[in-house]
CSV table of C-alpha atoms in Angstrom, one decimal:
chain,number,residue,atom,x,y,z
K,1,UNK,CA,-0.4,-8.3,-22.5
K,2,UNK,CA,-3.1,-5.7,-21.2
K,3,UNK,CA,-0.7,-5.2,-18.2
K,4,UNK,CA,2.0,-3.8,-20.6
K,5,UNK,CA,-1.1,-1.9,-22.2
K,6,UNK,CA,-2.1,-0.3,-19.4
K,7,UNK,CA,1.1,0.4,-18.2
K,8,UNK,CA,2.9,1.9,-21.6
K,9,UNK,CA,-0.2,3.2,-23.5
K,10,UNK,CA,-3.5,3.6,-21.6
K,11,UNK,CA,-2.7,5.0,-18.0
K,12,UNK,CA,0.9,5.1,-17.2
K,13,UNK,CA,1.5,8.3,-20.1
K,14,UNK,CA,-2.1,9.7,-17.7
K,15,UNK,CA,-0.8,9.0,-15.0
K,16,UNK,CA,2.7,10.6,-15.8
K,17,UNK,CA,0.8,14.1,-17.1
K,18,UNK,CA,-1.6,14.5,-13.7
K,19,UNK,CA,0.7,13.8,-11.2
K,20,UNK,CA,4.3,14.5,-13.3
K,21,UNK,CA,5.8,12.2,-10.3
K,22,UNK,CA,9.4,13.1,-9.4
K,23,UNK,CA,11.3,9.9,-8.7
K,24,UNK,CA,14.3,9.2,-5.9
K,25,UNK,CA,15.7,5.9,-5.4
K,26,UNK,CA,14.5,4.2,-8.3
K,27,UNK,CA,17.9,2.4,-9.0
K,28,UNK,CA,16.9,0.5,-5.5
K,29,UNK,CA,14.7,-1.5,-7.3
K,30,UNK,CA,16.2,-4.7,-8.1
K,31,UNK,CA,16.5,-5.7,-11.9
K,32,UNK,CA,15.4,-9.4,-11.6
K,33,UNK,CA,15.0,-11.4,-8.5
K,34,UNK,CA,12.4,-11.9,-6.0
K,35,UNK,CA,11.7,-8.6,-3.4
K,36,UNK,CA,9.1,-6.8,-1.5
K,37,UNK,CA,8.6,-3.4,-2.3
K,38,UNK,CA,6.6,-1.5,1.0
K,39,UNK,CA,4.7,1.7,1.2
K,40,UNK,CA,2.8,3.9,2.9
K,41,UNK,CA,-0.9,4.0,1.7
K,42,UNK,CA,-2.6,7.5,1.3
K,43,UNK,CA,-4.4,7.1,-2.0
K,44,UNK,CA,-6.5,5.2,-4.4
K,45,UNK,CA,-4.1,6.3,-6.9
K,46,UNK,CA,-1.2,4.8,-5.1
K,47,UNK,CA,-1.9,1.5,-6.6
K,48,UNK,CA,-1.6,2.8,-10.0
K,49,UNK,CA,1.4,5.3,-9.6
K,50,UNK,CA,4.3,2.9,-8.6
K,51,UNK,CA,3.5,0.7,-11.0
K,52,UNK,CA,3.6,3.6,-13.7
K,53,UNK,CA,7.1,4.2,-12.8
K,54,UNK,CA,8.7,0.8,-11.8
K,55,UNK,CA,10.1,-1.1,-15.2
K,56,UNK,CA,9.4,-4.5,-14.2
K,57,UNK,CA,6.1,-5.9,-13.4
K,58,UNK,CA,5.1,-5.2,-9.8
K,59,UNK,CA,1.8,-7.7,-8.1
K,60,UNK,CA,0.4,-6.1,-5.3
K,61,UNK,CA,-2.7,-7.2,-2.9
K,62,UNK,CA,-5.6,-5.5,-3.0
K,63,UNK,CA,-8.5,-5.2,-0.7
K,64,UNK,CA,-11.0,-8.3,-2.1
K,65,UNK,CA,-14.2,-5.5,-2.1
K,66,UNK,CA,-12.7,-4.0,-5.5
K,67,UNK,CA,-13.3,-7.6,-7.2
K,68,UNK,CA,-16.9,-8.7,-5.5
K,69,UNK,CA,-18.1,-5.1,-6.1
K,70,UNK,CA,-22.4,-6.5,-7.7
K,71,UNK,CA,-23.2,-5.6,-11.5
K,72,UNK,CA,-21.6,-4.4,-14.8
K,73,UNK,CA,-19.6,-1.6,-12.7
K,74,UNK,CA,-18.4,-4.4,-10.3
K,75,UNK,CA,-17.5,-7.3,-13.2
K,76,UNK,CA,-15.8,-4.3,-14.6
K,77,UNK,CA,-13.9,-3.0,-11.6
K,78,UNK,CA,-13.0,-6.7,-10.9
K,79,UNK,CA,-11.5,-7.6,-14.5
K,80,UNK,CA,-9.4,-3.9,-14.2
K,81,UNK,CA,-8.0,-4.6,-11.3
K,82,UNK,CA,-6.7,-8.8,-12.2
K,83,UNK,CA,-5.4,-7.4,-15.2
K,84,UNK,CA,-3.5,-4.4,-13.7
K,85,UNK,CA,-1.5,-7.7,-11.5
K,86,UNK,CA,-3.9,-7.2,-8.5
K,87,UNK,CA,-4.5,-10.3,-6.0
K,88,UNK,CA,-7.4,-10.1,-4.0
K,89,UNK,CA,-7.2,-10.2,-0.1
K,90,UNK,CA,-9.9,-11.1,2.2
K,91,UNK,CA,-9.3,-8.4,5.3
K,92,UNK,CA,-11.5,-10.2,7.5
K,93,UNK,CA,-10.3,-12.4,10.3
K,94,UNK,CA,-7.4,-14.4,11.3
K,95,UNK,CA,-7.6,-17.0,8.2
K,96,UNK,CA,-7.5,-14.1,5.9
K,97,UNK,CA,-4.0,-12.8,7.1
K,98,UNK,CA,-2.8,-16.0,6.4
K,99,UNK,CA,-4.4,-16.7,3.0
K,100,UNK,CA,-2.6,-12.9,2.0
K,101,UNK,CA,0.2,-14.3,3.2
K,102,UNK,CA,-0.1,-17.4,0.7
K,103,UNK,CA,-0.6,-15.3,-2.1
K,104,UNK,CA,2.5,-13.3,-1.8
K,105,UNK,CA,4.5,-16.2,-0.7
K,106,UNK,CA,3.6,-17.6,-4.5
K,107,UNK,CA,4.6,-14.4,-6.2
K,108,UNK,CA,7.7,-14.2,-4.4
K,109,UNK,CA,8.8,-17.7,-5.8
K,110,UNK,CA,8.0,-17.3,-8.9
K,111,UNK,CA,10.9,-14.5,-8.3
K,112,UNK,CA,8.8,-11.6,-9.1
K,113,UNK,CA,7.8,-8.0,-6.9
K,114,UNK,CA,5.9,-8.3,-4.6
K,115,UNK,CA,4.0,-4.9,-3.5
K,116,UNK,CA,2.0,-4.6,-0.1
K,117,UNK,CA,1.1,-1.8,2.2
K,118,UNK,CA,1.8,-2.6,5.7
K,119,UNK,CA,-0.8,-0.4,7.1
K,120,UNK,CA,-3.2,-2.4,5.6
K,121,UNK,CA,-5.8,0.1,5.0
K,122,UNK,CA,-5.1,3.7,3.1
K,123,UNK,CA,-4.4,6.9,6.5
K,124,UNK,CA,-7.5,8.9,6.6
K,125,UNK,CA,-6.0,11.8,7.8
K,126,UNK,CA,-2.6,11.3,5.8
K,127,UNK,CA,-0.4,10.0,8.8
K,128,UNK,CA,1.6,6.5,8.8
K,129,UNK,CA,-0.1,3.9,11.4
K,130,UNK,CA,1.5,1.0,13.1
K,131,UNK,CA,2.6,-1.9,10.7
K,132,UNK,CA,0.7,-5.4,10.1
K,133,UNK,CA,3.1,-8.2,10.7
K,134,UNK,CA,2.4,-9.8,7.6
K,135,UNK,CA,5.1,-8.5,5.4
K,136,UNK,CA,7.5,-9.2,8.0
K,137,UNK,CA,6.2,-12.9,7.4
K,138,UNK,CA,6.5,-13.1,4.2
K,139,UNK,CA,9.6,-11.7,3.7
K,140,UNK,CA,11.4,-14.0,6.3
K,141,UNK,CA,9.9,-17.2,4.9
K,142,UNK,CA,10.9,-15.9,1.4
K,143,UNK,CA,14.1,-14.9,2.3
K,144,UNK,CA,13.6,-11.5,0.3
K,145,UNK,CA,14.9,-7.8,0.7
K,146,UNK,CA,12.3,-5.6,1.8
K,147,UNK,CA,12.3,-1.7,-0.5
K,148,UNK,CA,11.0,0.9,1.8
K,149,UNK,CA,8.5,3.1,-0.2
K,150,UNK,CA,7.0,6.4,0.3
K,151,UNK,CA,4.5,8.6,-1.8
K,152,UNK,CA,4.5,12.0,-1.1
K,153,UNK,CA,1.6,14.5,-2.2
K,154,UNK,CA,-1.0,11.8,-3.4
K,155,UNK,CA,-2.8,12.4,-0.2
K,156,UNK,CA,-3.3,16.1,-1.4
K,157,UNK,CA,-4.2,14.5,-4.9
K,158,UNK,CA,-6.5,12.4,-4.1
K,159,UNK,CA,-7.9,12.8,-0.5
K,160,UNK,CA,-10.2,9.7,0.9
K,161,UNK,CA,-13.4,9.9,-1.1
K,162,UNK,CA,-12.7,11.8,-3.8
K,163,UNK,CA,-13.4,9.8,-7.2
K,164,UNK,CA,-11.8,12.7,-9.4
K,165,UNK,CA,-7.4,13.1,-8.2
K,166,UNK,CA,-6.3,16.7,-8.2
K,167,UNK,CA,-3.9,17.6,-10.7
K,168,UNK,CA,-0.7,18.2,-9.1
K,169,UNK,CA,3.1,17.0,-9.0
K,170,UNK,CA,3.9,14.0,-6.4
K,171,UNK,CA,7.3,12.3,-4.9
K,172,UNK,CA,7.6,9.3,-4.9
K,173,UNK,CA,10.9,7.6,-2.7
K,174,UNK,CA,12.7,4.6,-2.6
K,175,UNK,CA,15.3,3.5,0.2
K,176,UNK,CA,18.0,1.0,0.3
K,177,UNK,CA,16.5,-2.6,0.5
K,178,UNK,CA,16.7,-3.9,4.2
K,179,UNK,CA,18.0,-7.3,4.7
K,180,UNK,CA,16.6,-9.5,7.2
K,181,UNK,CA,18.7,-12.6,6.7
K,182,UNK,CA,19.8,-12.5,10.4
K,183,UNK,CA,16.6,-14.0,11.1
K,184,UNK,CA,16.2,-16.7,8.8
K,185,UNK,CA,14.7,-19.6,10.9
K,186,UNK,CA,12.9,-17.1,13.1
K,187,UNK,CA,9.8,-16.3,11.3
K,188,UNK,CA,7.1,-18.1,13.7
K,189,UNK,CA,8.6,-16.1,16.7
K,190,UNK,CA,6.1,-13.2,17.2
K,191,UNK,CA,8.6,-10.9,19.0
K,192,UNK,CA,10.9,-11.1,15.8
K,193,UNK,CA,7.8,-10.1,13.5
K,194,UNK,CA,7.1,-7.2,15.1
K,195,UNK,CA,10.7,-6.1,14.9
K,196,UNK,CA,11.1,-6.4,11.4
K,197,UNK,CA,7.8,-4.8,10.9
K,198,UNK,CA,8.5,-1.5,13.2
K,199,UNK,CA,11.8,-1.5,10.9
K,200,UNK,CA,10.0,-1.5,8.1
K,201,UNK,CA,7.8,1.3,9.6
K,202,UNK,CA,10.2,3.4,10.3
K,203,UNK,CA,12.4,3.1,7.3
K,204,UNK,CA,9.1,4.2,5.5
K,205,UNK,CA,8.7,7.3,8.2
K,206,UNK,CA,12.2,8.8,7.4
K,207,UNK,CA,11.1,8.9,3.8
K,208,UNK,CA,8.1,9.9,4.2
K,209,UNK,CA,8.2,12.3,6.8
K,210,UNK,CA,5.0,11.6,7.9
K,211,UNK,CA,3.3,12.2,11.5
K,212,UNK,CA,3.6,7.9,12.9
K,213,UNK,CA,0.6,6.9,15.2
K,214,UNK,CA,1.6,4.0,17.1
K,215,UNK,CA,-1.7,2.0,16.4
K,216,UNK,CA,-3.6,0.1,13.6
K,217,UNK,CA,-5.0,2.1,11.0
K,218,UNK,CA,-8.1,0.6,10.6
K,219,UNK,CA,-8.9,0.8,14.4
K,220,UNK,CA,-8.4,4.4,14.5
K,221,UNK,CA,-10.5,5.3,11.6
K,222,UNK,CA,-13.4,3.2,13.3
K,223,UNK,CA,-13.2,5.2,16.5
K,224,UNK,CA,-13.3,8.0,14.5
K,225,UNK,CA,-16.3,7.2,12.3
K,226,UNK,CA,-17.8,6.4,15.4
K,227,UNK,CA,-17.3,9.8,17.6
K,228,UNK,CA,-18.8,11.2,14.2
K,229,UNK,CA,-22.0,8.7,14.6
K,230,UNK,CA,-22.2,9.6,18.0
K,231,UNK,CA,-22.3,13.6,17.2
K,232,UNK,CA,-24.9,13.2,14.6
K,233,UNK,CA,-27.2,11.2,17.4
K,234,UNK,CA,-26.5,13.6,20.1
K,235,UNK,CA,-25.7,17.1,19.1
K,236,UNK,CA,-24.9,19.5,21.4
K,237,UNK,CA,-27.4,21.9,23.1
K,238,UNK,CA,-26.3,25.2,22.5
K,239,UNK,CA,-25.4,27.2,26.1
K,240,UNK,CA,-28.4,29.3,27.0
């Protein structure tokens, strides 16, 4: 019920006025039936947007730190977020991939959408990293299509950090579902994941048009908040 609230009444019309997103490839989108829709991730306001402007109900997993966040704020945050159809995911470890891969699994049987960004983290710098082999997983074991998915401008809208989005138009893309039947059986071979993933990947690149970087998002972004440490503890001396 609050879902549908959200969706038609409290921040979908919002949504719709900020950003007035111009949409391609909607009719993609299946009408019923189980199907993983995949994007790129350069926003907070990501998870919000594609939800806005797909007519069925779309679940997607969420980074587990927006529901443990401590106090009212957090509680808040938390109850926002189950009600908007997020899952919580636990980033951390081995163990964790799997349990992620759990929860879509069961949202995928019940025959609904399934969202997920590959990347698993949001770009920093507003390029598309190298995929996370889970959604190849998932869709394999489910036997689903896989939508590519690319938002366009939200990077610009809502750089990393920024609590207040820009008010400015955004694209949001849809390609033709990919099919990965051929491998049905295949799923526990690694070599196969990757495959499917990199197709994913690059299905999302021609739609997005973004600059790829052929490793993990999350790795990047630490070697680069750690050059930045590592500048603040030793400046250099100006030349005499």
């Amino acid at each position: 019920m609050f879902y549908r609230l959200l969706k038609y009444v409290l921040l979908g019309p919002l949504l719709r006025l900020m950003f007035r997103p111009r949409i391609e490839g909607l009719e993609h989108i299946p009408d019923d039936g189980a199907a993983i829709v995949a994007g790129n991730h350069l926003s907070f306001s990501d998870h919000f947007l594609m939800p806005a402007i797909i007519k069925r109900r779309i679940t997607f997993l969420a980074k587990a730190e927006y529901f443990t966040g401590p106090g009212i704020k957090g509680r808040l945050t938390a109850a926002f977020f189950r009600s908007a159809g997020q899952i919580p995911v636990d980033r951390s470890g081995k163990e964790a991939g799997q349990a992620a891969i759990r929860e879509g699994l069961g949202v995928l049987r019940r025959g609904e959408l399934l969202g997920i960004y590959p990347e698993g983290t949001r770009s920093h710098d507003g390029r598309l990293y190298k995929g996370k082999v889970g959604v190849a997983a998932m869709a394999l074991k489910a036997q689903v299509p896989v939508i590519p998915c690319a938002m366009i401008g939200t990077f610009e809208a809502q750089p990393p950090g920024q609590k207040i989005p820009n008010m400015r138009r955004i694209t949001i893309r849809f390609g033709r579902p990919l099919d990965f039947s051929r491998y049905t059986g295949l799923e526990g071979e690694k070599a196969i994941l990757r495959a499917v993933t990199d197709e994913i990947m690059y299905a999302i690149l021609e739609l997005s048009g973004q600059e790829y970087v052929d490793k993990y998002a999350a790795l990047v972004k630490a070697e680069a908040e750690e050059a930045k440490a590592k500048a603040r503890k030793f400046p250099r001396m100006p030349l005499s």
